[in-house]
Tab-separated table of C-alpha atoms in Angstrom:
chain	number	residue	atom	x	y	z
A	1	MET	CA	-7.552	-16.761	-13.514
A	2	GLU	CA	-5.516	-17.448	-9.995
A	3	LEU	CA	-3.003	-20.466	-10.496
A	4	SER	CA	-2.898	-21.263	-6.346
A	5	CYS	CA	0.863	-22.718	-5.476
A	6	GLY	CA	0.645	-23.593	-1.149
A	7	VAL	CA	2.753	-26.310	-0.287
A	8	ALA	CA	2.876	-29.037	2.566
A	9	GLY	CA	4.520	-27.990	4.702
A	10	GLY	CA	6.908	-31.755	4.110
A	11	ARG	CA	8.321	-30.481	1.143
A	12	SER	CA	11.376	-28.181	0.228
A	13	GLY	CA	13.223	-26.373	-2.630
A	14	GLN	CA	13.684	-27.296	-5.868
A	15	SER	CA	11.109	-30.333	-5.412
A	16	ALA	CA	8.555	-28.279	-4.195
A	17	THR	CA	8.144	-26.392	-6.076
A	18	ALA	CA	8.421	-27.597	-9.580
A	19	THR	CA	5.485	-29.737	-7.646
A	20	ALA	CA	3.620	-26.538	-7.277
A	21	ALA	CA	4.499	-25.622	-10.613
A	22	ALA	CA	3.417	-28.769	-12.696
A	23	THR	CA	0.426	-29.233	-10.407
A	24	ALA	CA	-0.669	-25.768	-11.260
A	25	VAL	CA	-0.782	-25.670	-15.105
A	26	ALA	CA	-2.774	-29.258	-15.246
A	27	THR	CA	-5.840	-29.228	-16.813
A	28	THR	CA	-8.274	-31.998	-18.074
A	29	PRO	CA	-8.280	-34.124	-20.778
A	30	GLY	CA	-11.137	-31.488	-22.245
A	31	GLY	CA	-8.295	-28.960	-22.008
A	32	GLY	CA	-10.374	-27.101	-18.921
A	33	PRO	CA	-8.623	-26.636	-15.356
A	34	ALA	CA	-7.819	-29.449	-13.397
A	35	SER	CA	-9.759	-28.988	-10.031
A	36	SER	CA	-7.052	-30.838	-8.111
A	37	GLY	CA	-4.757	-28.549	-9.183
A	38	ARG	CA	-4.627	-26.702	-5.697
A	39	LEU	CA	-2.599	-27.955	-3.214
A	40	MET	CA	-3.951	-28.626	0.312
A	41	ASP	CA	-2.093	-26.905	3.263
A	42	ALA	CA	-0.735	-30.032	5.150
A	43	ASP	CA	-1.427	-27.933	8.519
A	44	SER	CA	-5.137	-27.256	6.965
A	45	PRO	CA	-6.918	-30.225	4.970
A	46	GLY	CA	-9.863	-28.784	2.969
A	47	GLU	CA	-8.838	-25.662	3.644
A	48	GLU	CA	-7.915	-23.593	-0.036
A	49	ASP	CA	-5.296	-21.104	-0.042
A	50	TYR	CA	-6.408	-18.026	-1.862
A	51	GLU	CA	-5.760	-17.162	-5.047
A	52	SER	CA	-1.656	-17.023	-4.508
A	53	LEU	CA	-0.367	-16.879	-7.850
A	54	PRO	CA	2.987	-18.354	-7.678
A	55	PRO	CA	6.194	-16.026	-7.851
A	56	SER	CA	6.874	-16.335	-11.975
A	57	ALA	CA	3.449	-14.323	-12.090
A	58	SER	CA	5.960	-11.203	-12.738
A	59	LEU	CA	4.940	-7.117	-13.293
A	60	GLY	CA	4.598	-8.243	-17.097
A	61	THR	CA	2.629	-10.437	-16.923
A	62	HIS	CA	-0.024	-8.288	-15.450
A	63	MET	CA	1.058	-5.144	-17.701
A	64	THR	CA	0.857	-7.513	-20.506
A	65	ALA	CA	-2.448	-9.359	-19.598
A	66	GLY	CA	-3.952	-6.176	-19.043
A	67	ALA	CA	-3.046	-3.812	-22.290
A	68	VAL	CA	-4.609	-5.933	-24.346
A	69	ALA	CA	-8.123	-6.661	-21.897
A	70	GLY	CA	-8.020	-2.833	-22.136
A	71	VAL	CA	-8.093	-2.996	-26.156
A	72	LEU	CA	-9.544	-5.082	-27.123
A	73	GLU	CA	-12.289	-3.964	-24.226
A	74	HIS	CA	-12.511	-0.399	-25.467
A	75	THR	CA	-12.420	-1.149	-28.878
A	76	VAL	CA	-14.959	-4.031	-28.847
A	77	MET	CA	-18.230	-2.043	-27.549
A	78	TYR	CA	-16.744	1.839	-28.767
A	79	PRO	CA	-19.952	2.327	-31.643
A	80	MET	CA	-22.031	1.782	-28.476
A	81	ASP	CA	-20.102	3.902	-25.890
A	82	SER	CA	-20.206	6.385	-29.404
A	83	VAL	CA	-23.826	6.515	-28.655
A	84	LYS	CA	-23.366	6.501	-24.744
A	85	THR	CA	-21.816	10.082	-24.522
A	86	ARG	CA	-24.596	10.837	-27.585
A	87	MET	CA	-27.529	10.147	-25.097
A	88	GLN	CA	-26.441	12.046	-22.751
A	89	SER	CA	-25.515	15.361	-23.246
A	90	LEU	CA	-28.451	17.743	-21.562
A	91	GLN	CA	-29.831	19.426	-24.752
A	92	PRO	CA	-28.979	16.895	-28.389
A	93	ASP	CA	-29.300	18.663	-31.750
A	94	PRO	CA	-32.676	17.483	-32.855
A	95	LYS	CA	-31.301	16.004	-35.251
A	96	ALA	CA	-29.706	13.330	-32.099
A	97	ARG	CA	-32.575	12.789	-30.097
A	98	TYR	CA	-32.833	8.472	-29.765
A	99	SER	CA	-35.157	7.115	-28.162
A	100	GLY	CA	-32.999	3.998	-27.336
A	101	ALA	CA	-29.388	2.511	-27.874
A	102	PHE	CA	-30.214	0.712	-30.565
A	103	GLU	CA	-32.127	3.271	-32.343
A	104	ALA	CA	-29.389	6.020	-32.127
A	105	LEU	CA	-27.070	3.251	-33.524
A	106	ARG	CA	-28.740	3.013	-36.173
A	107	THR	CA	-30.063	6.457	-37.240
A	108	ILE	CA	-26.259	7.404	-36.301
A	109	VAL	CA	-24.629	4.517	-39.487
A	110	GLN	CA	-27.839	5.745	-41.560
A	111	THR	CA	-27.404	9.547	-41.220
A	112	GLU	CA	-23.790	9.710	-40.990
A	113	GLY	CA	-22.581	6.804	-42.076
A	114	VAL	CA	-21.676	3.465	-40.924
A	115	TRP	CA	-17.749	4.623	-39.864
A	116	ARG	CA	-19.347	7.400	-37.204
A	117	PRO	CA	-20.320	5.323	-34.491
A	118	LEU	CA	-15.989	4.672	-34.490
A	119	ARG	CA	-14.568	7.912	-34.419
A	120	GLY	CA	-11.761	8.845	-32.068
A	121	ILE	CA	-11.549	5.095	-31.097
A	122	ASN	CA	-7.222	5.499	-32.388
A	123	VAL	CA	-7.034	7.990	-29.347
A	124	THR	CA	-8.846	6.078	-27.023
A	125	VAL	CA	-6.422	2.827	-28.106
A	126	VAL	CA	-3.562	4.217	-27.469
A	127	GLY	CA	-4.400	5.320	-23.991
A	128	ALA	CA	-6.412	2.457	-23.270
A	129	GLY	CA	-3.016	-0.121	-23.038
A	130	PRO	CA	-0.974	2.016	-20.929
A	131	ALA	CA	-4.072	3.079	-18.487
A	132	HIS	CA	-5.000	-0.542	-17.987
A	133	ALA	CA	-1.626	-2.164	-17.911
A	134	LEU	CA	-1.118	-0.112	-14.654
A	135	TYR	CA	-4.218	-0.682	-13.841
A	136	PHE	CA	-4.490	-3.952	-13.817
A	137	ALA	CA	-1.441	-5.020	-12.370
A	138	CYS	CA	-1.696	-2.031	-9.633
A	139	TYR	CA	-4.615	-3.876	-9.040
A	140	GLU	CA	-3.067	-7.720	-7.967
A	141	LYS	CA	-0.664	-5.680	-6.064
A	142	MET	CA	-2.662	-3.201	-3.844
A	143	LYS	CA	-5.846	-6.584	-3.983
A	144	ARG	CA	-2.861	-9.190	-2.390
A	145	THR	CA	-0.493	-6.862	-0.405
A	146	LEU	CA	-3.936	-5.913	1.852
A	147	SER	CA	-5.840	-9.532	2.008
A	148	ASP	CA	-2.857	-10.157	4.139
A	149	ILE	CA	-3.561	-7.398	5.829
A	150	ILE	CA	-6.404	-7.093	6.466
A	151	HIS	CA	-8.084	-10.696	6.162
A	152	HIS	CA	-4.980	-12.785	6.174
A	153	ARG	CA	-4.422	-15.951	3.457
A	154	GLY	CA	-8.499	-14.719	2.448
A	155	ASN	CA	-10.792	-12.678	0.519
A	156	SER	CA	-11.726	-9.401	1.818
A	157	HIS	CA	-14.129	-6.837	-0.029
A	158	LEU	CA	-13.041	-4.025	1.721
A	159	ALA	CA	-9.384	-5.329	0.214
A	160	ASN	CA	-10.495	-4.647	-3.342
A	161	GLY	CA	-12.580	-2.148	-3.015
A	162	ILE	CA	-8.779	0.204	-1.594
A	163	ALA	CA	-6.832	-1.823	-4.528
A	164	GLY	CA	-9.466	-0.961	-7.474
A	165	SER	CA	-9.940	2.630	-5.762
A	166	MET	CA	-6.528	2.351	-5.942
A	167	ALA	CA	-5.827	1.263	-9.661
A	168	THR	CA	-8.225	3.983	-10.859
A	169	LEU	CA	-6.097	6.789	-9.613
A	170	LEU	CA	-3.407	5.536	-11.920
A	171	HIS	CA	-6.119	4.716	-14.870
A	172	ASP	CA	-7.260	8.024	-15.301
A	173	GLY	CA	-4.245	9.668	-15.280
A	174	VAL	CA	-3.587	8.388	-18.451
A	175	MET	CA	-6.556	8.372	-19.145
A	176	ASN	CA	-8.830	11.328	-18.985
A	177	PRO	CA	-6.637	12.517	-21.850
A	178	ALA	CA	-7.687	10.357	-24.665
A	179	GLU	CA	-11.744	10.974	-22.844
A	180	VAL	CA	-11.772	14.749	-23.299
A	181	VAL	CA	-10.431	13.639	-27.280
A	182	LYS	CA	-12.683	10.518	-27.334
A	183	GLN	CA	-16.168	12.780	-26.406
A	184	ARG	CA	-15.569	15.480	-28.429
A	185	MET	CA	-14.874	13.078	-31.334
A	186	GLN	CA	-17.960	11.043	-30.802
A	187	MET	CA	-20.841	14.019	-30.363
A	188	TYR	CA	-23.363	15.347	-32.710
A	189	ASN	CA	-21.519	17.540	-36.240
A	190	SER	CA	-18.380	17.563	-33.596
A	191	PRO	CA	-16.310	19.974	-35.841
A	192	TYR	CA	-13.037	18.552	-35.181
A	193	LYS	CA	-12.132	16.377	-38.313
A	194	SER	CA	-9.045	14.457	-36.797
A	195	VAL	CA	-7.940	13.912	-33.255
A	196	LEU	CA	-4.593	15.595	-33.778
A	197	GLU	CA	-6.712	18.552	-35.109
A	198	CYS	CA	-9.224	17.855	-31.786
A	199	MET	CA	-6.062	17.760	-29.601
A	200	ARG	CA	-4.180	21.633	-30.863
A	201	THR	CA	-8.271	23.285	-30.780
A	202	VAL	CA	-8.433	22.080	-27.643
A	203	TYR	CA	-5.231	22.849	-27.114
A	204	ARG	CA	-5.465	26.615	-28.223
A	205	THR	CA	-8.366	27.633	-27.593
A	206	GLU	CA	-8.937	25.859	-24.250
A	207	GLY	CA	-5.207	25.217	-23.068
A	208	LEU	CA	-3.326	22.197	-20.779
A	209	GLY	CA	-6.341	22.455	-18.451
A	210	ALA	CA	-8.692	21.935	-20.578
A	211	PHE	CA	-7.694	17.706	-21.051
A	212	TYR	CA	-7.930	17.546	-17.447
A	213	ARG	CA	-11.047	19.930	-16.200
A	214	SER	CA	-12.700	16.435	-15.790
A	215	TYR	CA	-10.312	14.504	-14.292
A	216	THR	CA	-11.660	14.690	-10.575
A	217	THR	CA	-15.121	14.549	-11.812
A	218	GLN	CA	-13.396	11.700	-13.398
A	219	LEU	CA	-12.103	9.827	-10.567
A	220	THR	CA	-15.135	10.919	-8.732
A	221	MET	CA	-17.374	8.873	-10.755
A	222	ASN	CA	-14.789	5.710	-11.103
A	223	ILE	CA	-13.937	5.378	-7.721
A	224	PRO	CA	-17.337	3.957	-6.885
A	225	PHE	CA	-17.443	2.851	-9.736
A	226	GLN	CA	-14.113	0.360	-9.697
A	227	ALA	CA	-14.977	0.259	-5.762
A	228	ILE	CA	-18.167	-1.730	-7.102
A	229	HIS	CA	-17.006	-3.407	-9.701
A	230	PHE	CA	-14.039	-5.089	-8.631
A	231	ILE	CA	-16.563	-5.871	-4.866
A	232	THR	CA	-19.192	-7.394	-6.922
A	233	TYR	CA	-16.317	-9.092	-9.485
A	234	GLU	CA	-14.590	-10.867	-6.635
A	235	PHE	CA	-17.883	-11.726	-5.039
A	236	MET	CA	-19.490	-13.513	-8.231
A	237	GLN	CA	-16.341	-15.451	-8.679
A	238	GLU	CA	-17.181	-16.854	-4.411
A	239	TRP	CA	-19.813	-17.744	-5.667
A	240	TRP	CA	-19.616	-18.400	-9.156
A	241	ASN	CA	-16.174	-20.164	-9.491
A	242	PRO	CA	-14.673	-21.525	-5.932
A	243	HIS	CA	-11.021	-22.624	-6.284
A	244	ARG	CA	-10.957	-19.810	-8.185
A	245	GLN	CA	-9.098	-21.867	-11.397
A	246	TYR	CA	-9.289	-20.778	-14.787
A	247	SER	CA	-12.691	-20.778	-15.581
A	248	PRO	CA	-14.187	-18.156	-19.198
A	249	GLY	CA	-18.226	-18.803	-18.250
A	250	THR	CA	-17.616	-17.335	-14.830
A	251	HIS	CA	-14.669	-14.456	-15.663
A	252	VAL	CA	-17.793	-13.941	-18.418
A	253	MET	CA	-21.128	-13.702	-15.750
A	254	SER	CA	-19.310	-12.129	-13.243
A	255	GLY	CA	-17.968	-9.177	-15.067
A	256	ALA	CA	-21.660	-8.662	-17.083
A	257	VAL	CA	-22.764	-8.216	-13.339
A	258	ALA	CA	-19.978	-6.340	-11.584
A	259	GLY	CA	-19.872	-3.691	-14.874
A	260	ALA	CA	-24.136	-3.439	-15.006
A	261	VAL	CA	-23.594	-3.271	-10.853
A	262	ALA	CA	-21.805	-0.493	-11.276
A	263	ALA	CA	-22.574	1.682	-14.596
A	264	ALA	CA	-26.637	1.555	-12.899
A	265	ALA	CA	-25.394	3.539	-9.922
A	266	THR	CA	-22.395	5.315	-11.309
A	267	THR	CA	-24.391	6.870	-14.173
A	268	PRO	CA	-25.684	10.232	-12.429
A	269	LEU	CA	-21.722	11.085	-12.249
A	270	ASP	CA	-21.097	10.070	-15.777
A	271	VAL	CA	-23.333	12.566	-17.132
A	272	CYS	CA	-20.846	15.438	-15.665
A	273	LYS	CA	-17.878	14.099	-16.512
A	274	THR	CA	-19.612	13.553	-20.071
A	275	LEU	CA	-20.993	17.666	-19.823
A	276	LEU	CA	-17.204	18.977	-18.462
A	277	ASN	CA	-15.579	17.003	-21.199
A	278	THR	CA	-17.572	17.951	-23.776
A	279	GLN	CA	-18.775	21.345	-23.227
A	280	GLU	CA	-21.859	21.379	-24.520
A	281	ASN	CA	-22.468	24.938	-26.596
A	282	MET	CA	-26.591	24.727	-25.883
A	283	VAL	CA	-26.179	23.657	-22.813
A	284	LEU	CA	-23.966	26.606	-21.103
A	285	THR	CA	-25.320	29.262	-23.300
A	286	SER	CA	-28.728	28.562	-21.212
A	287	VAL	CA	-26.940	28.878	-17.571
A	288	ASN	CA	-25.645	31.841	-19.116
A	289	VAL	CA	-21.926	30.428	-18.532
A	290	SER	CA	-19.584	32.340	-20.527
A	291	GLY	CA	-15.827	30.555	-20.759
A	292	HIS	CA	-15.875	26.961	-19.744
A	293	LEU	CA	-18.519	24.890	-17.291
A	294	SER	CA	-16.272	23.422	-14.828
A	295	GLY	CA	-15.938	21.656	-11.350
A	296	MET	CA	-18.317	18.851	-9.749
A	297	ALA	CA	-20.244	20.812	-7.863
A	298	ASN	CA	-20.789	23.332	-11.179
A	299	ALA	CA	-21.579	20.418	-13.426
A	300	PHE	CA	-24.686	18.672	-11.100
A	301	ARG	CA	-26.131	21.643	-10.415
A	302	THR	CA	-26.001	21.911	-14.226
A	303	VAL	CA	-27.975	19.136	-14.848
A	304	TYR	CA	-30.625	19.293	-12.272
A	305	GLN	CA	-31.269	23.472	-13.347
A	306	LEU	CA	-31.465	21.028	-16.910
A	307	GLY	CA	-33.043	18.251	-17.506
A	308	GLY	CA	-33.826	17.590	-12.808
A	309	VAL	CA	-33.119	14.261	-11.449
A	310	ALA	CA	-34.090	12.413	-14.936
A	311	GLY	CA	-30.977	14.175	-15.998
A	312	TYR	CA	-29.387	12.411	-13.984
A	313	PHE	CA	-29.607	9.328	-15.833
A	314	LYS	CA	-29.229	9.884	-18.848
A	315	GLY	CA	-28.118	7.580	-20.607
A	316	VAL	CA	-28.194	4.756	-18.603
A	317	GLN	CA	-29.427	2.422	-20.700
A	318	ALA	CA	-26.972	2.739	-23.783
A	319	ARG	CA	-24.002	2.609	-20.749
A	320	MET	CA	-25.425	-0.408	-19.128
A	321	LEU	CA	-24.602	-1.546	-22.892
A	322	TYR	CA	-21.819	-0.893	-23.501
A	323	GLN	CA	-20.546	-1.652	-19.253
A	324	MET	CA	-22.081	-5.864	-19.306
A	325	PRO	CA	-19.705	-7.069	-22.284
A	326	SER	CA	-17.350	-4.012	-21.911
A	327	THR	CA	-16.148	-5.645	-18.825
A	328	ALA	CA	-17.155	-9.408	-19.458
A	329	ILE	CA	-14.423	-9.060	-22.804
A	330	ALA	CA	-11.666	-7.713	-20.107
A	331	TRP	CA	-11.700	-9.214	-17.367
A	332	SER	CA	-12.331	-13.417	-19.023
A	333	VAL	CA	-9.101	-11.918	-21.726
A	334	TYR	CA	-7.039	-10.070	-18.532
A	335	GLU	CA	-8.044	-13.752	-17.038
A	336	PHE	CA	-7.286	-15.388	-20.157
A	337	PHE	CA	-3.683	-13.734	-20.644
A	338	LYS	CA	-2.546	-14.603	-17.424
A	339	TYR	CA	-3.643	-17.247	-17.473
A	340	LEU	CA	-1.393	-18.587	-20.855
A	341	LEU	CA	1.369	-16.188	-20.160
A	342	THR	CA	1.813	-18.034	-16.352
A	343	LYS	CA	1.411	-21.120	-17.634
A	344	ARG	CA	4.184	-20.501	-20.048
A	345	GLU	CA	6.705	-19.090	-16.879
A	346	LEU	CA	5.933	-21.977	-15.232
A	347	GLU	CA	7.411	-24.078	-18.007
A	348	LYS	CA	9.698	-22.448	-18.956
A	349	ARG	CA	11.195	-22.683	-14.990
A	350	SER	CA	9.632	-26.885	-14.089
A	351	PRO	CA	13.040	-28.824	-14.754
A	352	SER	CA	12.669	-31.386	-18.044
């Protein structure tokens, strides 16, 4: 959701603010945002301000909306995330070889129990809230700052990409330890009975660095992923929702397309990240690695050595099936809560 508050030059002070607030939150009789909910600049009629949120859209609004969106994104699609992790295994156990994403999910439920695809979800919930709060808040702030510099009062795909990359630094700093634990819990025949046991064992046997061994790889994957993701999302919004109203359907569709494109393009990096996070014993034995595999270059070489070019795209179907609804959920939930919270803040500030 983007509310606009461009005010005509003849207005001033409290009256102008109240008018902008009232217009921004106007809705159609059916409950959707009114197409007239944007004010034109008197100096340039017909030219609409670019998605400038009113001052009442606080940092807390972005962080709250982002946290809710992140938790829902990861929890709703978590079973497919578990499938993706297993299908990216370079040398899986014979009992964990799957021909497709849905066949894999069905097999896991039938042979290991209905709750097995949800193992590790608790650590993901704990990490996803603060990680996505920082992620969306940083993105919104940097997108507007950079857009003003690069393309005054207009949308800049370069600004969107840079803002998404910067937001990823904060997100992954919080989320990477949770990813390590989550993926080890998701693997077939995982030896860990609980998240806490996994954390203690990894810390005791591999040290604190194990929780960030894949951090540079994660960034190497997520920076291009998020750049592609945000650029694609904003591009689709320009196409389907040029006036940048709150429009649930376009947020869902734009998010799904953005997730699919970014997921397909960065699957090779995700395969390497999964290998570094899980440290598959059979893989390490095959390549005569004693100790632990580390570094993007080593991971890339190992993947190619064992799977060739096709190895870089293991689990691409599951990854796209996971990311499409995940990003659709994230954007629709985020835009909804941003719209709701901003509307309430505007109503509180408006004269009664």
